[in-house]
GROMACS .gro file of C-alpha atoms in nm:
model
  268
    1MET     CA    1   2.766  17.254   7.744
    2ALA     CA    2   2.463  17.471   7.816
    3GLU     CA    3   2.253  17.336   7.531
    4SER     CA    4   2.530  17.346   7.272
    5LYS     CA    5   2.374  17.288   6.934
    6ALA     CA    6   2.396  17.608   6.732
    7LYS     CA    7   2.538  17.956   6.786
    8GLY     CA    8   2.316  18.233   6.926
    9SER     CA    9   1.935  18.189   6.915
   10ALA     CA   10   1.861  18.307   7.269
   11ASN     CA   11   1.505  18.258   7.388
   12PRO     CA   12   1.350  18.597   7.483
   13GLU     CA   13   1.140  18.419   7.744
   14ARG     CA   14   1.450  18.303   7.933
   15HIS     CA   15   1.431  18.602   8.172
   16LYS     CA   16   1.119  18.447   8.325
   17ILE     CA   17   1.310  18.129   8.412
   18PRO     CA   18   1.471  18.143   8.760
   19ILE     CA   19   1.848  18.107   8.778
   20LYS     CA   20   1.920  17.787   8.969
   21SER     CA   21   2.278  17.726   8.855
   22ILE     CA   22   2.575  17.948   8.768
   23LEU     CA   23   2.910  17.862   8.614
   24VAL     CA   24   3.177  18.118   8.704
   25THR     CA   25   3.451  18.098   8.439
   26GLN     CA   26   3.729  18.151   8.693
   27PRO     CA   27   3.928  17.919   8.921
   28GLN     CA   28   3.773  17.792   9.243
   29PRO     CA   29   3.820  18.048   9.526
   30THR     CA   30   4.083  17.956   9.783
   31THR     CA   31   3.878  18.091  10.075
   32ASP     CA   32   3.531  18.015  10.211
   33ASN     CA   33   3.414  18.378  10.211
   34SER     CA   34   3.360  18.415   9.836
   35PRO     CA   35   3.060  18.641   9.755
   36TYR     CA   36   2.951  18.377   9.503
   37LEU     CA   37   2.907  18.128   9.787
   38SER     CA   38   2.699  18.387   9.970
   39ILE     CA   39   2.468  18.409   9.668
   40ALA     CA   40   2.449  18.030   9.658
   41ASP     CA   41   2.342  18.014  10.023
   42LYS     CA   42   2.106  18.313  10.008
   43TYR     CA   43   1.912  18.207   9.698
   44GLY     CA   44   1.960  17.831   9.699
   45ILE     CA   45   2.163  17.839   9.376
   46LYS     CA   46   2.427  17.594   9.263
   47VAL     CA   47   2.751  17.782   9.186
   48ASP     CA   48   3.043  17.606   9.016
   49PHE     CA   49   3.382  17.743   8.915
   50ARG     CA   50   3.586  17.648   8.611
   51ALA     CA   51   3.868  17.845   8.452
   52PHE     CA   52   3.802  17.886   8.079
   53ILE     CA   53   4.154  18.007   8.005
   54GLU     CA   54   4.499  17.887   8.106
   55VAL     CA   55   4.837  18.055   8.118
   56GLU     CA   56   5.134  17.893   7.946
   57PRO     CA   57   5.493  18.016   7.988
   58VAL     CA   58   5.682  18.136   7.684
   59PRO     CA   59   5.996  17.919   7.681
   60TYR     CA   60   6.323  18.104   7.731
   61LYS     CA   61   6.447  17.994   7.387
   62GLU     CA   62   6.139  18.147   7.227
   63PHE     CA   63   6.179  18.466   7.432
   64ARG     CA   64   6.538  18.504   7.311
   65LYS     CA   65   6.421  18.514   6.949
   66ASP     CA   66   6.255  18.850   7.017
   67LYS     CA   67   6.595  18.992   7.118
   68VAL     CA   68   6.459  19.193   7.410
   69ASP     CA   69   6.745  19.330   7.621
   70ILE     CA   70   6.592  19.352   7.968
   71LEU     CA   71   6.881  19.542   8.124
   72SER     CA   72   6.872  19.813   7.857
   73HIS     CA   73   6.548  19.935   8.020
   74THR     CA   74   6.521  20.152   8.330
   75ALA     CA   75   6.157  20.081   8.425
   76ILE     CA   76   5.918  19.785   8.419
   77ILE     CA   77   5.537  19.801   8.390
   78PHE     CA   78   5.345  19.519   8.561
   79THR     CA   79   4.971  19.472   8.513
   80SER     CA   80   4.918  19.132   8.677
   81ARG     CA   81   5.064  18.864   8.900
   82ASN     CA   82   5.114  18.645   8.595
   83ALA     CA   83   5.333  18.914   8.441
   84VAL     CA   84   5.538  18.935   8.760
   85ASP     CA   85   5.583  18.558   8.787
   86HIS     CA   86   5.683  18.502   8.427
   87PHE     CA   87   5.908  18.807   8.406
   88PHE     CA   88   6.119  18.687   8.698
   89ARG     CA   89   6.114  18.333   8.558
   90ILE     CA   90   6.271  18.472   8.240
   91CYS     CA   91   6.520  18.670   8.448
   92GLN     CA   92   6.618  18.356   8.639
   93GLU     CA   93   6.660  18.153   8.322
   94SER     CA   94   6.860  18.439   8.169
   95LYS     CA   95   7.073  18.464   8.486
   96ILE     CA   96   6.979  18.831   8.509
   97GLU     CA   97   6.979  19.011   8.844
   98MET     CA   98   6.768  19.324   8.850
   99PRO     CA   99   6.972  19.638   8.928
  100ALA     CA  100   6.893  19.826   9.249
  101ASP     CA  101   6.797  20.141   9.059
  102MET     CA  102   6.534  19.972   8.839
  103LYS     CA  103   6.192  20.141   8.866
  104TYR     CA  104   5.868  19.945   8.884
  105PHE     CA  105   5.526  20.073   8.777
  106CYS     CA  106   5.239  19.853   8.901
  107ILE     CA  107   4.875  19.879   8.798
  108SER     CA  108   4.747  19.822   9.154
  109ASP     CA  109   4.848  19.780   9.518
  110GLN     CA  110   4.781  19.406   9.486
  111THR     CA  111   5.033  19.372   9.203
  112ALA     CA  112   5.286  19.589   9.387
  113TYR     CA  113   5.250  19.380   9.703
  114TYR     CA  114   5.296  19.060   9.501
  115LEU     CA  115   5.617  19.201   9.353
  116GLN     CA  116   5.775  19.169   9.699
  117LYS     CA  117   5.781  18.794   9.640
  118TYR     CA  118   6.082  18.855   9.417
  119ILE     CA  119   6.251  19.180   9.521
  120THR     CA  120   6.293  19.413   9.816
  121LEU     CA  121   6.102  19.725   9.725
  122ARG     CA  122   6.217  20.078   9.786
  123LYS     CA  123   5.948  20.342   9.787
  124ARG     CA  124   6.140  20.577   9.560
  125LYS     CA  125   6.156  20.301   9.297
  126LEU     CA  126   5.793  20.186   9.313
  127PHE     CA  127   5.499  20.365   9.151
  128VAL     CA  128   5.145  20.236   9.182
  129GLY     CA  129   4.814  20.312   9.010
  130GLU     CA  130   4.481  20.282   9.185
  131LYS     CA  131   4.333  20.002   8.974
  132THR     CA  132   4.337  20.058   8.598
  133ALA     CA  133   4.604  20.139   8.341
  134LYS     CA  134   4.459  20.488   8.300
  135ASP     CA  135   4.527  20.555   8.669
  136LEU     CA  136   4.893  20.481   8.603
  137PHE     CA  137   4.931  20.704   8.297
  138GLU     CA  138   4.973  21.030   8.490
  139VAL     CA  139   5.243  20.869   8.700
  140ILE     CA  140   5.427  20.742   8.392
  141LYS     CA  141   5.410  21.090   8.235
  142LYS     CA  142   5.619  21.221   8.524
  143HIS     CA  143   5.889  20.970   8.432
  144LYS     CA  144   5.870  20.992   8.054
  145ASN     CA  145   6.249  20.996   8.019
  146GLU     CA  146   6.270  20.636   8.139
  147LYS     CA  147   6.291  20.348   7.894
  148PHE     CA  148   6.000  20.118   7.980
  149LEU     CA  149   5.965  19.743   7.940
  150PHE     CA  150   5.610  19.605   7.927
  151PRO     CA  151   5.607  19.227   8.000
  152CYS     CA  152   5.274  19.089   7.880
  153SER     CA  153   5.071  18.803   7.736
  154ASN     CA  154   5.016  18.727   7.370
  155ILE     CA  155   4.665  18.865   7.435
  156ARG     CA  156   4.668  19.207   7.596
  157LYS     CA  157   4.481  19.537   7.588
  158GLU     CA  158   4.601  19.816   7.363
  159ASP     CA  159   4.576  20.096   7.619
  160ILE     CA  160   4.930  20.089   7.759
  161PRO     CA  161   5.119  20.051   7.427
  162GLU     CA  162   4.898  20.318   7.266
  163PHE     CA  163   4.962  20.557   7.556
  164LEU     CA  164   5.337  20.506   7.540
  165GLN     CA  165   5.342  20.556   7.164
  166ALA     CA  166   5.117  20.863   7.174
  167ASN     CA  167   5.342  21.028   7.433
  168LYS     CA  168   5.661  20.927   7.251
  169ILE     CA  169   5.790  20.735   7.551
  170LYS     CA  170   6.066  20.485   7.478
  171HIS     CA  171   5.945  20.134   7.541
  172SER     CA  172   5.957  19.768   7.443
  173GLU     CA  173   5.710  19.484   7.479
  174ALA     CA  174   5.808  19.135   7.588
  175ILE     CA  175   5.564  18.846   7.544
  176ILE     CA  176   5.654  18.620   7.835
  177TYR     CA  177   5.340  18.408   7.870
  178LYS     CA  178   5.044  18.301   7.658
  179THR     CA  179   4.673  18.295   7.735
  180VAL     CA  180   4.513  17.985   7.581
  181ALA     CA  181   4.176  17.813   7.593
  182ALA     CA  182   4.137  17.546   7.861
  183ASP     CA  183   4.013  17.199   7.772
  184LEU     CA  184   3.644  17.196   7.871
  185SER     CA  185   3.544  16.873   7.701
  186ASP     CA  186   3.418  16.726   8.030
  187LEU     CA  187   3.145  16.996   8.040
  188ASP     CA  188   2.988  16.877   7.716
  189ASP     CA  189   2.677  16.735   7.883
  190VAL     CA  190   2.649  17.001   8.155
  191THR     CA  191   2.387  17.278   8.146
  192TYR     CA  192   2.388  17.602   8.348
  193ASP     CA  193   2.129  17.876   8.374
  194CYS     CA  194   2.399  18.144   8.379
  195LEU     CA  195   2.756  18.169   8.251
  196ALA     CA  196   2.972  18.448   8.401
  197PHE     CA  197   3.261  18.576   8.187
  198PHE     CA  198   3.544  18.811   8.280
  199SER     CA  199   3.747  18.854   7.962
  200PRO     CA  200   3.712  18.825   7.584
  201SER     CA  201   3.943  18.522   7.608
  202GLY     CA  202   3.673  18.340   7.803
  203ILE     CA  203   3.426  18.388   7.517
  204THR     CA  204   3.689  18.269   7.270
  205SER     CA  205   3.744  17.959   7.482
  206LEU     CA  206   3.369  17.889   7.490
  207PHE     CA  207   3.350  17.865   7.111
  208ILE     CA  208   3.682  17.684   7.071
  209ASN     CA  209   3.548  17.413   7.301
  210PHE     CA  210   3.185  17.429   7.184
  211PRO     CA  211   3.176  17.572   6.831
  212ASP     CA  212   2.804  17.496   6.800
  213PHE     CA  213   2.707  17.658   7.129
  214LYS     CA  214   2.344  17.774   7.139
  215GLN     CA  215   2.239  18.020   7.407
  216ASN     CA  216   1.873  17.916   7.435
  217ASN     CA  217   1.770  17.982   7.798
  218THR     CA  218   2.123  18.042   7.928
  219ARG     CA  219   2.182  18.387   8.074
  220ILE     CA  220   2.518  18.544   7.987
  221ALA     CA  221   2.693  18.772   8.240
  222ALA     CA  222   2.999  18.980   8.151
  223PHE     CA  223   3.236  19.192   8.355
  224GLY     CA  224   3.386  19.496   8.184
  225PRO     CA  225   3.317  19.667   7.850
  226THR     CA  226   3.562  19.458   7.646
  227THR     CA  227   3.403  19.135   7.769
  228ALA     CA  228   3.054  19.272   7.699
  229LYS     CA  229   3.162  19.361   7.345
  230ALA     CA  230   3.305  19.012   7.293
  231VAL     CA  231   2.973  18.860   7.400
  232ARG     CA  232   2.778  19.067   7.149
  233ASP     CA  233   3.038  19.020   6.873
  234ALA     CA  234   2.997  18.643   6.920
  235GLY     CA  235   2.627  18.675   6.840
  236LEU     CA  236   2.513  18.617   7.197
  237GLU     CA  237   2.269  18.826   7.398
  238LEU     CA  238   2.412  18.989   7.710
  239ASP     CA  239   2.174  18.958   8.005
  240ILE     CA  240   2.385  19.073   8.301
  241GLU     CA  241   2.649  19.343   8.266
  242ALA     CA  242   2.892  19.458   8.535
  243PRO     CA  243   3.001  19.690   8.673
  244MET     CA  244   2.686  19.897   8.714
  245PRO     CA  245   2.634  20.209   8.930
  246ASN     CA  246   2.428  20.008   9.177
  247ALA     CA  247   2.637  19.690   9.139
  248PRO     CA  248   3.014  19.742   9.092
  249SER     CA  249   3.091  19.369   9.113
  250MET     CA  250   2.985  19.067   8.911
  251THR     CA  251   2.816  18.913   9.214
  252GLY     CA  252   2.629  19.238   9.275
  253ALA     CA  253   2.503  19.250   8.916
  254ILE     CA  254   2.392  18.885   8.930
  255GLU     CA  255   2.210  18.947   9.257
  256VAL     CA  256   2.028  19.250   9.113
  257TYR     CA  257   1.914  19.031   8.821
  258ILE     CA  258   1.790  18.760   9.058
  259GLN     CA  259   1.607  19.014   9.275
  260ASN     CA  260   1.438  19.167   8.970
  261GLN     CA  261   1.325  18.820   8.867
  262GLN     CA  262   1.178  18.762   9.209
  263LYS     CA  263   0.995  19.096   9.202
  264GLN     CA  264   0.842  19.012   8.866
  265GLU     CA  265   0.733  18.672   8.994
  266ALA     CA  266   0.581  18.829   9.306
  267LYS     CA  267   0.363  19.059   9.092
  268LYS     CA  268   0.192  18.764   8.928
   0.00000   0.00000   0.00000
């Protein structure tokens, strides 16, 4: 996988080598209008997709060992579709029907919309942030007398639990699914000019699958500060970081890098 022989050891001359292939460490898009495909067509680049992490359900028997009483809570915090899916799976297996007065706090409109797959939403019971957990904090503060349940993965950010603790808001966590490394053994002989990561778990998966990975000429792209930190902590050099002021998306940051390469080549 991408010249996997020894950790780190990036070649400083790699920036002069044009990017001709990119591996996006996410599932294949379900539509034909992906911005990655636009980059592929515009610059003649091969773009492949492969999820580096997988989601496994926490079995109901294992969930019961944590002794989380769902119905003793008055509000639920959802940060992803996975959390929604696995929470209602646990409810179904527990034969629990959510009360009509339960309040739902969703990190984004997309998560809130997805929630309608399982329940009929009432506006007075639904509270939505703009995009990040921080956006939701001010909303939660207005309802600090609720008892919150935070369904999450075994790997999750600290921001929500730390906020709830700091503001002395009653809450419980429920680990309802696990994020694990995918099996990437079939990529062992495959080389890409650029690997695009979106979470620290993706970096973990890279080294679980290829413990002797050597960066060499491979460019590393990372979305978000925690992913960027994971790249550097792993001893790799970060070449493309998103979001940036002039490139809020991963595809935008990659395109800026490619354009800068082309400008440098044109000066020669």
